[in-house]
PDB file of C-alpha atoms in Angstrom:
ATOM      1  CA  UNK A   1     -44.741  31.283 -15.465  1.00 77.00           C
ATOM      2  CA  UNK A   2     -42.440  28.670 -13.844  1.00 79.00           C
ATOM      3  CA  UNK A   3     -39.736  29.593 -11.339  1.00 82.00           C
ATOM      4  CA  UNK A   4     -36.419  27.803 -10.865  1.00 80.00           C
ATOM      5  CA  UNK A   5     -33.789  27.618  -8.141  1.00 84.00           C
ATOM      6  CA  UNK A   6     -30.264  28.666  -9.101  1.00 84.00           C
ATOM      7  CA  UNK A   7     -29.088  25.027  -9.116  1.00 86.00           C
ATOM      8  CA  UNK A   8     -31.917  24.069 -11.485  1.00 82.00           C
ATOM      9  CA  UNK A   9     -31.081  26.991 -13.782  1.00 80.00           C
ATOM     10  CA  UNK A  10     -27.469  25.881 -13.836  1.00 82.00           C
ATOM     11  CA  UNK A  11     -28.420  22.298 -14.719  1.00 81.00           C
ATOM     12  CA  UNK A  12     -30.825  23.379 -17.468  1.00 80.00           C
ATOM     13  CA  UNK A  13     -28.308  25.764 -19.014  1.00 78.00           C
ATOM     14  CA  UNK A  14     -25.593  23.109 -18.854  1.00 79.00           C
ATOM     15  CA  UNK A  15     -27.807  20.665 -20.727  1.00 78.00           C
ATOM     16  CA  UNK A  16     -28.757  23.310 -23.277  1.00 75.00           C
ATOM     17  CA  UNK A  17     -25.107  24.131 -23.887  1.00 73.00           C
ATOM     18  CA  UNK A  18     -24.313  20.433 -24.319  1.00 72.00           C
ATOM     19  CA  UNK A  19     -27.053  20.100 -26.926  1.00 67.00           C
ATOM     20  CA  UNK A  20     -26.207  23.303 -28.771  1.00 68.00           C
ATOM     21  CA  UNK A  21     -22.456  23.180 -29.079  1.00 62.00           C
ATOM     22  CA  UNK A  22     -20.078  20.325 -28.368  1.00 61.00           C
ATOM     23  CA  UNK A  23     -16.952  22.278 -29.331  1.00 67.00           C
ATOM     24  CA  UNK A  24     -14.884  24.679 -27.291  1.00 74.00           C
ATOM     25  CA  UNK A  25     -15.703  28.181 -26.108  1.00 76.00           C
ATOM     26  CA  UNK A  26     -13.336  31.105 -26.216  1.00 80.00           C
ATOM     27  CA  UNK A  27     -12.624  33.188 -23.139  1.00 84.00           C
ATOM     28  CA  UNK A  28     -14.547  36.036 -24.758  1.00 86.00           C
ATOM     29  CA  UNK A  29     -17.607  33.779 -25.202  1.00 82.00           C
ATOM     30  CA  UNK A  30     -17.311  32.739 -21.558  1.00 82.00           C
ATOM     31  CA  UNK A  31     -17.272  36.397 -20.480  1.00 87.00           C
ATOM     32  CA  UNK A  32     -20.277  37.169 -22.682  1.00 86.00           C
ATOM     33  CA  UNK A  33     -22.242  34.253 -21.222  1.00 83.00           C
ATOM     34  CA  UNK A  34     -21.374  35.371 -17.698  1.00 84.00           C
ATOM     35  CA  UNK A  35     -22.493  38.917 -18.503  1.00 87.00           C
ATOM     36  CA  UNK A  36     -25.799  37.639 -19.896  1.00 85.00           C
ATOM     37  CA  UNK A  37     -26.326  35.618 -16.724  1.00 83.00           C
ATOM     38  CA  UNK A  38     -25.574  38.622 -14.532  1.00 86.00           C
ATOM     39  CA  UNK A  39     -22.253  37.281 -13.251  1.00 85.00           C
ATOM     40  CA  UNK A  40     -19.714  39.981 -12.505  1.00 88.00           C
ATOM     41  CA  UNK A  41     -16.271  39.934 -14.097  1.00 86.00           C
ATOM     42  CA  UNK A  42     -14.613  39.546 -10.688  1.00 89.00           C
ATOM     43  CA  UNK A  43     -16.831  36.588  -9.740  1.00 88.00           C
ATOM     44  CA  UNK A  44     -16.058  34.968 -13.099  1.00 85.00           C
ATOM     45  CA  UNK A  45     -12.326  35.503 -12.600  1.00 89.00           C
ATOM     46  CA  UNK A  46     -12.443  33.972  -9.102  1.00 91.00           C
ATOM     47  CA  UNK A  47     -14.433  31.006 -10.411  1.00 88.00           C
ATOM     48  CA  UNK A  48     -11.966  30.540 -13.246  1.00 88.00           C
ATOM     49  CA  UNK A  49      -9.009  30.569 -10.825  1.00 92.00           C
ATOM     50  CA  UNK A  50     -10.734  28.045  -8.537  1.00 92.00           C
ATOM     51  CA  UNK A  51     -11.495  25.820 -11.515  1.00 89.00           C
ATOM     52  CA  UNK A  52      -7.850  25.994 -12.643  1.00 92.00           C
ATOM     53  CA  UNK A  53      -6.611  25.095  -9.143  1.00 95.00           C
ATOM     54  CA  UNK A  54      -9.016  22.143  -8.965  1.00 94.00           C
ATOM     55  CA  UNK A  55      -7.864  20.985 -12.385  1.00 93.00           C
ATOM     56  CA  UNK A  56      -4.200  21.154 -11.317  1.00 96.00           C
ATOM     57  CA  UNK A  57      -4.961  19.150  -8.151  1.00 95.00           C
ATOM     58  CA  UNK A  58      -6.673  16.461 -10.203  1.00 94.00           C
ATOM     59  CA  UNK A  59      -3.719  16.273 -12.585  1.00 96.00           C
ATOM     60  CA  UNK A  60      -1.284  16.011  -9.665  1.00 95.00           C
ATOM     61  CA  UNK A  61      -3.392  13.241  -8.125  1.00 92.00           C
ATOM     62  CA  UNK A  62      -3.349  11.354 -11.422  1.00 93.00           C
ATOM     63  CA  UNK A  63       0.452  11.599 -11.576  1.00 95.00           C
ATOM     64  CA  UNK A  64       0.799  10.310  -8.014  1.00 92.00           C
ATOM     65  CA  UNK A  65      -1.694   7.498  -8.610  1.00 92.00           C
ATOM     66  CA  UNK A  66       0.100   6.424 -11.791  1.00 94.00           C
ATOM     67  CA  UNK A  67       3.448   6.323  -9.959  1.00 94.00           C
ATOM     68  CA  UNK A  68       1.957   4.298  -7.114  1.00 94.00           C
ATOM     69  CA  UNK A  69       0.428   1.813  -9.534  1.00 94.00           C
ATOM     70  CA  UNK A  70       3.695   1.414 -11.449  1.00 96.00           C
ATOM     71  CA  UNK A  71       5.499   0.811  -8.153  1.00 95.00           C
ATOM     72  CA  UNK A  72       2.992  -1.818  -7.083  1.00 95.00           C
ATOM     73  CA  UNK A  73       3.211  -3.611 -10.428  1.00 96.00           C
ATOM     74  CA  UNK A  74       7.013  -3.512 -10.199  1.00 96.00           C
ATOM     75  CA  UNK A  75       6.699  -5.487  -6.931  1.00 96.00           C
ATOM     76  CA  UNK A  76       3.897  -7.775  -8.081  1.00 97.00           C
ATOM     77  CA  UNK A  77       5.770  -9.235 -11.068  1.00 97.00           C
ATOM     78  CA  UNK A  78       8.786 -10.492  -9.058  1.00 97.00           C
ATOM     79  CA  UNK A  79       6.414 -11.787  -6.366  1.00 97.00           C
ATOM     80  CA  UNK A  80       4.574 -13.963  -8.869  1.00 97.00           C
ATOM     81  CA  UNK A  81       7.763 -15.124 -10.625  1.00 97.00           C
ATOM     82  CA  UNK A  82       9.773 -15.963  -7.489  1.00 97.00           C
ATOM     83  CA  UNK A  83       6.913 -17.633  -5.645  1.00 97.00           C
ATOM     84  CA  UNK A  84       5.961 -19.700  -8.684  1.00 97.00           C
ATOM     85  CA  UNK A  85       9.577 -20.888  -8.826  1.00 97.00           C
ATOM     86  CA  UNK A  86       9.621 -21.637  -5.083  1.00 97.00           C
ATOM     87  CA  UNK A  87       6.369 -23.608  -5.244  1.00 97.00           C
ATOM     88  CA  UNK A  88       7.639 -25.666  -8.180  1.00 97.00           C
ATOM     89  CA  UNK A  89      10.973 -26.214  -6.410  1.00 97.00           C
ATOM     90  CA  UNK A  90       9.122 -27.281  -3.271  1.00 96.00           C
ATOM     91  CA  UNK A  91       6.936 -29.733  -5.194  1.00 96.00           C
ATOM     92  CA  UNK A  92       9.944 -31.263  -6.952  1.00 96.00           C
ATOM     93  CA  UNK A  93      12.269 -31.536  -3.931  1.00 95.00           C
ATOM     94  CA  UNK A  94       9.930 -32.263  -1.012  1.00 94.00           C
ATOM     95  CA  UNK A  95       6.227 -32.558  -1.954  1.00 92.00           C
ATOM     96  CA  UNK A  96       5.206 -33.846   1.493  1.00 95.00           C
ATOM     97  CA  UNK A  97       6.279 -30.671   3.329  1.00 95.00           C
ATOM     98  CA  UNK A  98       5.018 -27.422   1.778  1.00 95.00           C
ATOM     99  CA  UNK A  99       7.694 -24.999   2.995  1.00 96.00           C
ATOM    100  CA  UNK A 100       7.092 -22.547   0.112  1.00 96.00           C
ATOM    101  CA  UNK A 101       4.024 -21.270   1.954  1.00 96.00           C
ATOM    102  CA  UNK A 102       6.201 -19.295   4.399  1.00 97.00           C
ATOM    103  CA  UNK A 103       7.868 -16.938   1.903  1.00 96.00           C
ATOM    104  CA  UNK A 104       4.586 -16.786  -0.005  1.00 97.00           C
ATOM    105  CA  UNK A 105       2.635 -15.629   3.050  1.00 97.00           C
ATOM    106  CA  UNK A 106       5.338 -13.260   4.340  1.00 96.00           C
ATOM    107  CA  UNK A 107       5.958 -11.553   1.034  1.00 97.00           C
ATOM    108  CA  UNK A 108       2.225 -11.700   0.216  1.00 97.00           C
ATOM    109  CA  UNK A 109       1.386  -9.823   3.406  1.00 97.00           C
ATOM    110  CA  UNK A 110       3.788  -7.032   2.479  1.00 95.00           C
ATOM    111  CA  UNK A 111       2.505  -6.962  -1.086  1.00 96.00           C
ATOM    112  CA  UNK A 112      -1.094  -6.894   0.147  1.00 95.00           C
ATOM    113  CA  UNK A 113      -0.357  -3.871   2.334  1.00 95.00           C
ATOM    114  CA  UNK A 114       1.386  -2.180  -0.588  1.00 95.00           C
ATOM    115  CA  UNK A 115      -1.623  -2.883  -2.833  1.00 94.00           C
ATOM    116  CA  UNK A 116      -4.028  -1.585  -0.223  1.00 93.00           C
ATOM    117  CA  UNK A 117      -2.044   1.630   0.140  1.00 91.00           C
ATOM    118  CA  UNK A 118      -1.807   1.983  -3.626  1.00 91.00           C
ATOM    119  CA  UNK A 119      -5.443   1.466  -4.522  1.00 90.00           C
ATOM    120  CA  UNK A 120      -7.336   2.537  -1.403  1.00 86.00           C
ATOM    121  CA  UNK A 121      -5.664   5.750  -0.198  1.00 73.00           C
ATOM    122  CA  UNK A 122      -8.055   8.653  -0.700  1.00 60.00           C
ATOM    123  CA  UNK A 123      -7.149  11.394   1.761  1.00 51.00           C
ATOM    124  CA  UNK A 124      -3.501  12.177   1.026  1.00 53.00           C
ATOM    125  CA  UNK A 125      -2.758  15.697  -0.079  1.00 51.00           C
ATOM    126  CA  UNK A 126      -1.382  15.719  -3.592  1.00 46.00           C
ATOM    127  CA  UNK A 127       1.199  18.442  -3.480  1.00 43.00           C
ATOM    128  CA  UNK A 128       4.389  18.854  -5.437  1.00 45.00           C
ATOM    129  CA  UNK A 129       6.258  17.566  -2.367  1.00 48.00           C
ATOM    130  CA  UNK A 130       4.320  14.280  -2.301  1.00 49.00           C
ATOM    131  CA  UNK A 131       4.894  13.806  -6.024  1.00 48.00           C
ATOM    132  CA  UNK A 132       8.626  14.264  -5.571  1.00 51.00           C
ATOM    133  CA  UNK A 133       8.748  11.790  -2.671  1.00 54.00           C
ATOM    134  CA  UNK A 134       7.443   8.871  -4.725  1.00 51.00           C
ATOM    135  CA  UNK A 135      10.272   7.396  -6.769  1.00 49.00           C
ATOM    136  CA  UNK A 136       8.882   4.297  -8.438  1.00 45.00           C
TER     137      UNK A 136
END
């Protein structure tokens, strides 16, 4: 008879559950499954609370990320519009001297930093306080 590590058992049971039923499980069914697997009611309750906390953190992170992205896009649109106008104005008024590069580079540097902070920040804590701070 084959033996399995607890991680392997978990993976096999997860796959079996995915094949058997794609719908939802009631809390009673969850408790029955835990009992059949030898998981105590207190361990199940702790696991459920941890899962709920993780789920709330993920939802908070999604809210913060969405606000950051909206804020970045709100700065990107004027950047493109104004700099397009400045480049065209530069080409019409003085095509030999490309002065429009200065506002383009200055504003572009700031926008690049904003984009980097928006799309590459990974380690910030997503608490209710950080959500309230962002007002995009």
